[in-house]
Amino acid sequence: MEDEEWQKQYHHNRVASPHSALAMLKEVYLTISPSAERIYVATRIHGFVTRRGDSYTHQTSENSKNPYEKLEWLILKSMDLDDKGEQEKTLATIKLAQVTAATLNDPDLDALLLLKQCKTNLALGNYFISEFYCQSSIKQLEKTSSHYIDIKWAYRLLALSYQGSSNLEAALTANEKALSFSKPYDINDTSYSNIATLLLNMGHLSRAEEYGKKALDIRIKRNIPQKIAQSKILLAKINLTLAKYDKAESLVRSALEGLQESTHTYSTSLAYYTLGSILHKKELSDEAIEFLLLALKAQERKSNATLTINIHQSLSQIYLEYQNPNKALEFIEIAIEKSKTAQNQIELANSYLFQSKIQELTQDYKDALEAQKKYRETLDLIYAKNTRKAYEALEFRNSVIKTEGALIETLQKQTNQQLNFNQNKYLFVLILIIIAMVFLAITLRSSHWLKNKSTAVKPLTDNSNHSR
């Protein structure tokens, strides 16, 4: 897989012939014995298959006696759980895999599991922890210039971790770092899309649109309808922020056309929500409500908490502008309850703030003050929670460093002991050799002396015999 020609052909086939690209991955998988590399190839096959709506068939068993085969099953099982949105179970499965991997002392395997930890903690909102795991994996991968695990993946996840903790400049730097590792044949639509989203959040709209268009162009060539639709929705949001409402509406309606056959309900719901937001800005309130309700209906099958809350908040805002405060209050109260259920403190704070605005307009000042108080309390909780998470991540980082330090110290002691043992052993052998050489020298010298003595005595004996 590290072969340059293979990579070029594979990336070409990802666009031109996805079936051929998948066949290439499967062929590589079959040629590798159970190892960290085969596990990595299996994860790529899993992602390739499931992103296109199919199910992955496991090639190994959890009961396998080979540790690498068992680990392959565990890691791919964690990916199955991740696809179902069961992140807590995903994390538990990865931790179980790490217990098995600890006995193998395989740096490549450790790097892969660190990336899995990063991705899952990211999905759980543990941004500081995911940042640490990504950095640890990158540190491991940067030890070699040529590696089958794609380091771009690690930097993309690191960027998302920074973005989650609102460190947007660091996120942009990490995304740019990911792009710096690109080869001419790489498909960078995901990187471009991530950068566009980040720049949108930072308010750099012209650059956001530039990167969004780059991502869309690549995805049109790849001909993956879901990805094309996602890029069009992102560009629609950028144009909505730029107040280019007609262009934004055209983009999102085109995205909805591409999603007609899609089972990806989140993308469909997001498209309806974006279209509703655009129509609201165009002061077409009836149509806006219609599409926001369609967005809610699409979410009934598979709920995404934050999007559902945002839809209720938008409906509340439109009904308040419609001079229907009771309906507005009804929707914002649903948003508050859903925020509590999802433990989404940011959206809960936003909902309390809007609730106080509605109550103030209806001259319900007592409840408005209570909502304002809850809003401030929620902000305090967010600050305290972020501080606690940052502290916990720092403590965790320190504990890992201490553990690694203790391990290095132990290994150093063992090395020194082995070195001392070897030195003593060599000294002992050297002494034996010297003794042997001295003994050999004495033996040879004695032999030589006896020989000379024997030679000296022999003539005397001969003369004696002759006289007789």
Short mmCIF file of C-alpha atoms in Angstrom, two decimals:
data_model
loop_
_atom_site.label_atom_id
_atom_site.label_comp_id
_atom_site.label_asym_id
_atom_site.label_seq_id
_atom_site.Cartn_x
_atom_site.Cartn_y
_atom_site.Cartn_z
CA MET A 1 0.00 0.00 0.00
CA GLU A 2 2.97 2.32 0.41
CA ASP A 3 3.88 1.83 -3.26
CA GLU A 4 3.42 5.12 -5.12
CA GLU A 5 2.01 3.52 -8.29
CA TRP A 6 -0.51 1.54 -6.27
CA GLN A 7 -1.67 4.70 -4.51
CA LYS A 8 -2.07 6.58 -7.80
CA GLN A 9 -4.14 3.77 -9.30
CA TYR A 10 -6.24 3.38 -6.16
CA HIS A 11 -7.09 7.11 -5.95
CA HIS A 12 -7.89 7.15 -9.67
CA ASN A 13 -10.26 4.22 -9.24
CA ARG A 14 -11.96 5.83 -6.22
CA VAL A 15 -13.35 8.38 -8.70
CA ALA A 16 -13.47 6.46 -11.98
CA SER A 17 -14.30 2.94 -10.78
CA PRO A 18 -15.19 2.51 -7.08
CA HIS A 19 -15.65 -1.26 -7.50
CA SER A 20 -12.08 -1.54 -8.80
CA ALA A 21 -10.80 0.55 -5.88
CA LEU A 22 -12.57 -1.75 -3.42
CA ALA A 23 -11.15 -4.79 -5.21
CA MET A 24 -7.66 -3.35 -4.84
CA LEU A 25 -8.12 -2.95 -1.08
CA LYS A 26 -9.46 -6.50 -0.76
CA GLU A 27 -6.54 -7.87 -2.74
CA VAL A 28 -4.07 -6.15 -0.40
CA TYR A 29 -5.97 -7.47 2.61
CA LEU A 30 -5.67 -11.05 1.37
CA THR A 31 -1.91 -10.76 0.84
CA ILE A 32 -1.11 -9.59 4.39
CA SER A 33 -0.86 -11.90 7.37
CA PRO A 34 -2.63 -10.88 10.62
CA SER A 35 -0.95 -7.63 11.70
CA ALA A 36 -1.53 -3.95 12.43
CA GLU A 37 -1.29 -3.22 8.70
CA ARG A 38 -4.00 -5.76 7.83
CA ILE A 39 -6.24 -4.27 10.52
CA TYR A 40 -5.74 -0.81 9.00
CA VAL A 41 -6.61 -2.12 5.53
CA ALA A 42 -9.74 -3.73 6.99
CA THR A 43 -10.80 -0.39 8.51
CA ARG A 44 -10.44 1.23 5.10
CA ILE A 45 -12.56 -1.49 3.48
CA HIS A 46 -15.17 -1.06 6.23
CA GLY A 47 -15.33 2.71 5.67
CA PHE A 48 -15.40 2.31 1.88
CA VAL A 49 -18.34 -0.12 2.03
CA THR A 50 -20.46 1.53 4.73
CA ARG A 51 -20.12 5.07 3.30
CA ARG A 52 -21.85 3.73 0.21
CA GLY A 53 -24.74 2.31 2.20
CA ASP A 54 -23.69 -1.35 2.30
CA SER A 55 -22.88 -3.58 5.29
CA TYR A 56 -19.42 -4.84 6.12
CA THR A 57 -18.88 -8.59 6.43
CA HIS A 58 -16.41 -9.44 9.17
CA GLN A 59 -13.49 -11.69 8.15
CA THR A 60 -12.39 -12.54 11.71
CA SER A 61 -13.97 -13.61 14.99
CA GLU A 62 -13.87 -12.32 18.56
CA ASN A 63 -12.99 -15.91 19.60
CA SER A 64 -9.90 -16.08 17.41
CA LYS A 65 -6.75 -17.29 19.16
CA ASN A 66 -4.60 -14.97 17.07
CA PRO A 67 -4.49 -11.61 18.94
CA TYR A 68 -4.35 -9.57 15.72
CA GLU A 69 -7.42 -11.32 14.32
CA LYS A 70 -9.28 -10.73 17.59
CA LEU A 71 -8.22 -7.07 17.54
CA GLU A 72 -9.38 -6.73 13.94
CA TRP A 73 -12.82 -7.97 14.96
CA LEU A 74 -12.96 -5.60 17.96
CA ILE A 75 -11.87 -2.52 16.02
CA LEU A 76 -14.31 -3.17 13.16
CA LYS A 77 -17.05 -3.91 15.70
CA SER A 78 -16.37 -0.47 17.20
CA MET A 79 -16.85 0.99 13.70
CA ASP A 80 -20.20 -0.81 13.40
CA LEU A 81 -21.29 0.74 16.71
CA ASP A 82 -20.03 4.16 15.63
CA ASP A 83 -22.13 3.95 12.45
CA LYS A 84 -25.17 3.30 14.66
CA GLY A 85 -24.39 6.36 16.78
CA GLU A 86 -23.63 4.27 19.88
CA GLN A 87 -20.50 6.17 20.89
CA GLU A 88 -20.33 4.99 24.51
CA LYS A 89 -20.31 1.36 23.37
CA THR A 90 -17.81 2.29 20.66
CA LEU A 91 -15.45 3.73 23.26
CA ALA A 92 -15.82 0.69 25.53
CA THR A 93 -14.96 -1.62 22.60
CA ILE A 94 -11.88 0.42 21.69
CA LYS A 95 -10.68 0.33 25.31
CA LEU A 96 -11.13 -3.45 25.29
CA ALA A 97 -9.02 -3.60 22.14
CA GLN A 98 -6.33 -1.50 23.83
CA VAL A 99 -6.13 -4.01 26.69
CA THR A 100 -5.40 -6.79 24.19
CA ALA A 101 -3.00 -4.59 22.20
CA ALA A 102 -0.97 -3.71 25.31
CA THR A 103 0.58 -7.20 25.33
CA LEU A 104 1.83 -6.91 21.73
CA ASN A 105 4.09 -3.85 22.01
CA ASP A 106 3.24 -2.81 18.43
CA PRO A 107 3.71 0.97 17.81
CA ASP A 108 1.64 0.93 14.59
CA LEU A 109 -1.27 -0.74 16.35
CA ASP A 110 -1.02 1.73 19.22
CA ALA A 111 -1.12 4.66 16.76
CA LEU A 112 -4.25 3.26 15.07
CA LEU A 113 -6.05 2.76 18.41
CA LEU A 114 -5.08 6.26 19.54
CA LEU A 115 -6.76 7.60 16.39
CA LYS A 116 -9.88 5.58 17.15
CA GLN A 117 -9.88 7.00 20.70
CA CYS A 118 -9.55 10.50 19.25
CA LYS A 119 -12.46 10.05 16.82
CA THR A 120 -14.81 8.56 19.41
CA ASN A 121 -14.05 11.14 22.11
CA LEU A 122 -14.59 13.79 19.46
CA ALA A 123 -18.06 12.39 18.74
CA LEU A 124 -18.79 12.37 22.50
CA GLY A 125 -17.79 16.03 22.82
CA ASN A 126 -14.66 15.29 24.87
CA TYR A 127 -12.64 17.73 22.79
CA PHE A 128 -9.63 18.18 25.07
CA ILE A 129 -9.25 14.40 25.47
CA SER A 130 -9.65 13.79 21.72
CA GLU A 131 -7.03 16.49 21.10
CA PHE A 132 -4.58 14.62 23.34
CA TYR A 133 -5.18 11.26 21.63
CA CYS A 134 -4.74 12.81 18.17
CA GLN A 135 -1.50 14.51 19.20
CA SER A 136 -0.21 11.24 20.67
CA SER A 137 -1.01 9.36 17.46
CA ILE A 138 0.63 12.05 15.29
CA LYS A 139 3.75 11.91 17.47
CA GLN A 140 3.86 8.15 16.88
CA LEU A 141 3.29 8.43 13.12
CA GLU A 142 5.83 11.23 12.59
CA LYS A 143 8.65 8.94 13.68
CA THR A 144 8.75 7.58 10.14
CA SER A 145 8.52 9.43 6.81
CA SER A 146 6.84 6.52 5.04
CA HIS A 147 3.85 4.90 6.66
CA TYR A 148 0.72 3.06 5.56
CA ILE A 149 -1.46 4.88 8.13
CA ASP A 150 -2.48 8.19 6.54
CA ILE A 151 -1.26 11.00 8.81
CA LYS A 152 -3.66 13.42 7.07
CA TRP A 153 -6.49 11.59 8.81
CA ALA A 154 -4.90 12.31 12.20
CA TYR A 155 -4.49 16.02 11.45
CA ARG A 156 -8.10 16.31 10.24
CA LEU A 157 -9.35 14.79 13.50
CA LEU A 158 -7.03 17.08 15.48
CA ALA A 159 -8.50 20.07 13.62
CA LEU A 160 -12.03 18.99 14.54
CA SER A 161 -10.94 18.59 18.18
CA TYR A 162 -9.59 22.16 18.21
CA GLN A 163 -12.75 23.37 16.51
CA GLY A 164 -14.90 21.70 19.17
CA SER A 165 -13.03 23.54 21.93
CA SER A 166 -13.41 26.83 19.96
CA ASN A 167 -9.68 27.03 19.18
CA LEU A 168 -10.41 28.00 15.59
CA GLU A 169 -6.97 29.31 14.62
CA ALA A 170 -5.34 26.06 15.79
CA ALA A 171 -8.03 24.12 13.89
CA LEU A 172 -7.23 26.03 10.69
CA THR A 173 -3.50 25.36 11.15
CA ALA A 174 -4.14 21.62 11.66
CA ASN A 175 -6.31 21.49 8.52
CA GLU A 176 -3.62 23.25 6.51
CA LYS A 177 -1.07 20.80 7.91
CA ALA A 178 -3.25 17.92 6.70
CA LEU A 179 -3.29 19.43 3.21
CA SER A 180 0.51 19.83 3.27
CA PHE A 181 0.85 16.02 3.34
CA SER A 182 -1.24 15.66 0.18
CA LYS A 183 0.09 14.02 -2.94
CA PRO A 184 -0.98 15.16 -6.45
CA TYR A 185 -3.30 12.15 -6.74
CA ASP A 186 -4.97 12.61 -3.32
CA ILE A 187 -8.67 13.37 -3.13
CA ASN A 188 -8.97 16.34 -0.76
CA ASP A 189 -12.70 17.06 -0.80
CA THR A 190 -13.05 16.27 2.91
CA SER A 191 -10.18 18.61 3.84
CA TYR A 192 -11.59 21.39 1.65
CA SER A 193 -15.05 20.91 3.14
CA ASN A 194 -13.73 20.98 6.71
CA ILE A 195 -11.76 24.17 6.02
CA ALA A 196 -14.80 25.79 4.40
CA THR A 197 -16.94 24.99 7.46
CA LEU A 198 -14.24 26.35 9.77
CA LEU A 199 -13.84 29.57 7.76
CA LEU A 200 -17.62 30.02 7.77
CA ASN A 201 -17.62 29.80 11.57
CA MET A 202 -14.72 32.29 11.68
CA GLY A 203 -16.61 34.71 9.41
CA HIS A 204 -14.12 34.47 6.52
CA LEU A 205 -16.87 34.00 3.98
CA SER A 206 -15.04 34.58 0.68
CA ARG A 207 -12.35 32.01 1.54
CA ALA A 208 -15.04 29.67 2.89
CA GLU A 209 -16.86 29.81 -0.45
CA GLU A 210 -13.58 29.21 -2.32
CA TYR A 211 -12.85 26.01 -0.39
CA GLY A 212 -16.50 24.93 -0.53
CA LYS A 213 -16.44 25.14 -4.34
CA LYS A 214 -13.22 23.11 -4.48
CA ALA A 215 -14.86 20.36 -2.41
CA LEU A 216 -17.98 20.39 -4.61
CA ASP A 217 -15.98 20.14 -7.86
CA ILE A 218 -14.17 17.02 -6.60
CA ARG A 219 -17.38 15.44 -5.32
CA ILE A 220 -19.16 15.98 -8.62
CA LYS A 221 -16.31 14.07 -10.31
CA ARG A 222 -16.59 11.30 -7.70
CA ASN A 223 -20.36 11.15 -8.32
CA ILE A 224 -21.42 10.40 -4.73
CA PRO A 225 -24.88 12.07 -4.46
CA GLN A 226 -24.84 12.35 -0.66
CA LYS A 227 -21.44 14.09 -0.65
CA ILE A 228 -22.48 16.41 -3.50
CA ALA A 229 -25.61 17.38 -1.60
CA GLN A 230 -23.63 18.06 1.58
CA SER A 231 -21.30 20.42 -0.31
CA LYS A 232 -24.25 22.25 -1.87
CA ILE A 233 -25.87 22.67 1.56
CA LEU A 234 -22.61 24.09 2.94
CA LEU A 235 -22.34 26.55 0.02
CA ALA A 236 -26.00 27.48 0.56
CA LYS A 237 -25.25 28.30 4.22
CA ILE A 238 -22.26 30.44 3.15
CA ASN A 239 -24.42 32.33 0.63
CA LEU A 240 -27.16 32.70 3.24
CA THR A 241 -24.63 34.41 5.52
CA LEU A 242 -23.51 36.57 2.57
CA ALA A 243 -27.20 37.55 2.11
CA LYS A 244 -27.18 36.04 -1.41
CA TYR A 245 -30.55 34.44 -0.81
CA ASP A 246 -31.49 33.48 -4.38
CA LYS A 247 -28.17 31.73 -4.95
CA ALA A 248 -28.45 30.02 -1.55
CA GLU A 249 -31.98 28.82 -2.35
CA SER A 250 -30.92 27.47 -5.75
CA LEU A 251 -28.07 25.49 -4.17
CA VAL A 252 -30.15 23.93 -1.41
CA ARG A 253 -33.03 23.00 -3.77
CA SER A 254 -30.46 21.30 -6.02
CA ALA A 255 -29.16 19.44 -2.95
CA LEU A 256 -32.69 18.23 -2.13
CA GLU A 257 -33.09 16.88 -5.66
CA GLY A 258 -29.92 14.86 -5.21
CA LEU A 259 -31.15 13.51 -1.87
CA GLN A 260 -34.48 12.16 -3.16
CA GLU A 261 -33.21 8.57 -3.22
CA SER A 262 -30.97 8.98 -0.16
CA THR A 263 -31.53 7.23 3.16
CA HIS A 264 -29.27 9.75 4.91
CA THR A 265 -32.00 11.52 6.90
CA TYR A 266 -29.66 14.01 8.58
CA SER A 267 -28.59 15.51 5.24
CA THR A 268 -32.22 15.72 4.09
CA SER A 269 -33.31 17.33 7.34
CA LEU A 270 -30.39 19.78 7.23
CA ALA A 271 -31.32 20.73 3.65
CA TYR A 272 -34.95 21.42 4.65
CA TYR A 273 -33.77 23.41 7.67
CA THR A 274 -31.37 25.48 5.56
CA LEU A 275 -34.07 26.12 2.96
CA GLY A 276 -36.50 27.16 5.72
CA SER A 277 -33.88 29.58 7.09
CA ILE A 278 -33.34 31.08 3.61
CA LEU A 279 -37.08 31.52 2.99
CA HIS A 280 -37.40 33.14 6.41
CA LYS A 281 -34.75 35.69 5.42
CA LYS A 282 -36.68 36.29 2.18
CA GLU A 283 -39.73 37.03 4.40
CA LEU A 284 -41.63 34.04 3.00
CA SER A 285 -42.74 32.89 6.44
CA ASP A 286 -45.44 30.38 5.38
CA GLU A 287 -43.02 28.53 3.09
CA ALA A 288 -40.31 28.74 5.75
CA ILE A 289 -42.57 27.07 8.33
CA GLU A 290 -43.54 24.40 5.80
CA PHE A 291 -39.91 23.39 5.17
CA LEU A 292 -38.94 23.59 8.84
CA LEU A 293 -41.78 21.18 9.64
CA LEU A 294 -40.54 18.89 6.84
CA ALA A 295 -37.11 19.05 8.48
CA LEU A 296 -38.66 17.89 11.76
CA LYS A 297 -40.50 15.08 10.00
CA ALA A 298 -37.28 13.85 8.37
CA GLN A 299 -35.66 13.83 11.81
CA GLU A 300 -38.35 11.55 13.29
CA ARG A 301 -36.71 8.48 11.79
CA LYS A 302 -33.23 9.22 13.09
CA SER A 303 -32.85 12.08 15.49
CA ASN A 304 -29.91 14.45 15.56
CA ALA A 305 -30.46 16.36 18.79
CA THR A 306 -28.74 19.66 17.91
CA LEU A 307 -30.44 19.99 14.53
CA THR A 308 -33.85 19.17 16.05
CA ILE A 309 -33.31 21.86 18.70
CA ASN A 310 -32.25 24.40 16.05
CA ILE A 311 -35.39 23.68 14.01
CA HIS A 312 -37.62 24.31 17.05
CA GLN A 313 -35.74 27.54 17.80
CA SER A 314 -36.26 28.75 14.20
CA LEU A 315 -39.96 27.91 14.28
CA SER A 316 -40.28 29.82 17.56
CA GLN A 317 -38.59 32.87 16.04
CA ILE A 318 -40.85 32.86 12.94
CA TYR A 319 -44.03 32.51 15.01
CA LEU A 320 -42.94 35.40 17.23
CA GLU A 321 -42.46 37.54 14.12
CA TYR A 322 -45.88 36.29 13.02
CA GLN A 323 -47.28 37.91 16.16
CA ASN A 324 -48.15 34.50 17.60
CA PRO A 325 -46.25 34.51 20.92
CA ASN A 326 -48.12 31.50 22.31
CA LYS A 327 -46.98 29.30 19.43
CA ALA A 328 -43.49 30.79 19.70
CA LEU A 329 -43.40 29.96 23.41
CA GLU A 330 -44.61 26.43 22.70
CA PHE A 331 -41.75 25.71 20.28
CA ILE A 332 -39.04 27.30 22.45
CA GLU A 333 -40.21 25.23 25.45
CA ILE A 334 -39.80 22.08 23.32
CA ALA A 335 -36.32 23.29 22.39
CA ILE A 336 -35.54 23.76 26.11
CA GLU A 337 -36.70 20.24 26.99
CA LYS A 338 -34.81 18.67 24.11
CA SER A 339 -31.67 20.61 25.09
CA LYS A 340 -31.97 19.26 28.62
CA THR A 341 -32.47 15.69 27.36
CA ALA A 342 -29.46 15.98 25.04
CA GLN A 343 -27.45 17.74 27.78
CA ASN A 344 -26.64 20.42 25.23
CA GLN A 345 -25.88 23.39 27.47
CA ILE A 346 -25.10 25.82 24.63
CA GLU A 347 -28.48 25.34 22.94
CA LEU A 348 -30.16 25.35 26.34
CA ALA A 349 -28.66 28.78 27.07
CA ASN A 350 -29.73 30.08 23.63
CA SER A 351 -33.26 28.75 24.21
CA TYR A 352 -33.56 30.37 27.65
CA LEU A 353 -32.41 33.69 26.16
CA PHE A 354 -35.04 33.56 23.42
CA GLN A 355 -37.69 32.44 25.91
CA SER A 356 -36.98 35.56 28.01
CA LYS A 357 -37.35 37.70 24.88
CA ILE A 358 -40.80 36.23 24.14
CA GLN A 359 -41.93 36.70 27.73
CA GLU A 360 -40.63 40.26 27.79
CA LEU A 361 -42.62 41.09 24.64
CA THR A 362 -45.77 39.64 26.23
CA GLN A 363 -45.00 41.72 29.36
CA ASP A 364 -44.56 38.59 31.47
CA TYR A 365 -41.63 40.21 33.24
CA LYS A 366 -41.42 37.84 36.19
CA ASP A 367 -40.97 34.76 33.97
CA ALA A 368 -38.68 36.75 31.67
CA LEU A 369 -36.38 37.52 34.60
CA GLU A 370 -36.46 33.85 35.65
CA ALA A 371 -35.51 32.79 32.10
CA GLN A 372 -32.69 35.36 32.11
CA LYS A 373 -31.45 33.95 35.43
CA LYS A 374 -31.46 30.40 33.98
CA TYR A 375 -29.64 31.68 30.92
CA ARG A 376 -26.82 33.15 33.06
CA GLU A 377 -26.68 30.02 35.27
CA THR A 378 -26.37 27.84 32.17
CA LEU A 379 -23.53 29.99 30.84
CA ASP A 380 -21.77 29.60 34.21
CA LEU A 381 -22.26 25.83 33.96
CA ILE A 382 -20.80 25.81 30.44
CA TYR A 383 -17.75 27.72 31.64
CA ALA A 384 -17.32 25.45 34.67
CA LYS A 385 -17.78 22.32 32.55
CA ASN A 386 -15.24 23.47 29.96
CA THR A 387 -12.78 24.36 32.71
CA ARG A 388 -13.31 20.96 34.35
CA LYS A 389 -12.88 19.11 31.07
CA ALA A 390 -9.70 21.04 30.31
CA TYR A 391 -8.39 20.25 33.81
CA GLU A 392 -9.35 16.56 33.49
CA ALA A 393 -7.61 16.39 30.11
CA LEU A 394 -4.52 18.01 31.64
CA GLU A 395 -4.57 15.54 34.54
CA PHE A 396 -5.03 12.66 32.12
CA ARG A 397 -2.16 13.93 29.96
CA ASN A 398 0.08 14.23 33.04
CA SER A 399 -0.84 10.74 34.24
CA VAL A 400 0.02 9.28 30.84
CA ILE A 401 3.33 11.17 30.80
CA LYS A 402 4.11 9.90 34.32
CA THR A 403 3.21 6.34 33.31
CA GLU A 404 5.36 6.59 30.20
CA GLY A 405 8.15 8.13 32.30
CA ALA A 406 7.95 5.29 34.82
CA LEU A 407 8.00 2.78 31.97
CA ILE A 408 11.02 4.46 30.39
CA GLU A 409 12.75 4.52 33.79
CA THR A 410 12.02 0.81 34.27
CA LEU A 411 13.29 0.01 30.79
CA GLN A 412 16.37 2.13 31.46
CA LYS A 413 17.05 0.22 34.69
CA GLN A 414 16.60 -3.07 32.87
CA THR A 415 18.92 -1.87 30.12
CA ASN A 416 21.53 -0.74 32.64
CA GLN A 417 21.24 -4.04 34.50
CA GLN A 418 21.64 -5.94 31.24
CA LEU A 419 24.56 -3.71 30.30
CA ASN A 420 26.24 -4.30 33.67
CA PHE A 421 25.57 -8.01 33.37
CA ASN A 422 27.04 -8.05 29.87
CA GLN A 423 30.06 -6.03 31.01
CA ASN A 424 30.66 -8.42 33.92
CA LYS A 425 30.12 -11.33 31.58
CA TYR A 426 32.62 -9.93 29.07
CA LEU A 427 35.11 -9.20 31.88
CA PHE A 428 34.73 -12.73 33.19
CA VAL A 429 35.19 -14.19 29.71
CA LEU A 430 38.18 -11.89 29.15
CA ILE A 431 39.75 -13.08 32.43
CA LEU A 432 39.13 -16.69 31.40
CA ILE A 433 40.73 -16.02 28.04
CA ILE A 434 43.75 -14.39 29.71
CA ILE A 435 44.05 -17.30 32.15
CA ALA A 436 43.72 -19.73 29.26
CA MET A 437 46.33 -17.87 27.28
CA VAL A 438 48.69 -17.75 30.27
CA PHE A 439 48.10 -21.45 30.89
CA LEU A 440 48.64 -22.19 27.22
CA ALA A 441 51.83 -20.09 27.22
CA ILE A 442 53.14 -21.90 30.33
CA THR A 443 52.21 -25.26 28.81
CA LEU A 444 53.95 -24.45 25.55
CA ARG A 445 56.97 -23.08 27.39
CA SER A 446 57.15 -26.20 29.61
CA SER A 447 56.79 -28.46 26.60
CA HIS A 448 59.53 -26.57 24.82
CA TRP A 449 61.81 -26.75 27.90
CA LEU A 450 61.25 -30.51 28.29
CA LYS A 451 61.95 -31.03 24.64
CA ASN A 452 65.22 -29.09 24.87
CA LYS A 453 66.17 -31.01 28.00
CA SER A 454 65.47 -34.31 26.30
CA THR A 455 67.60 -33.30 23.35
CA ALA A 456 70.48 -32.29 25.60
CA VAL A 457 70.55 -35.61 27.53
CA LYS A 458 70.39 -37.93 24.48
CA PRO A 459 74.07 -37.66 23.27
CA LEU A 460 75.41 -38.60 26.67
CA THR A 461 73.40 -41.81 26.59
CA ASP A 462 74.67 -42.65 23.13
CA ASN A 463 78.35 -42.22 24.18
CA SER A 464 77.86 -44.45 27.17
CA ASN A 465 76.48 -47.25 25.01
CA HIS A 466 79.32 -46.87 22.49
CA SER A 467 82.03 -47.28 25.18
CA ARG A 468 80.60 -50.59 26.20
#
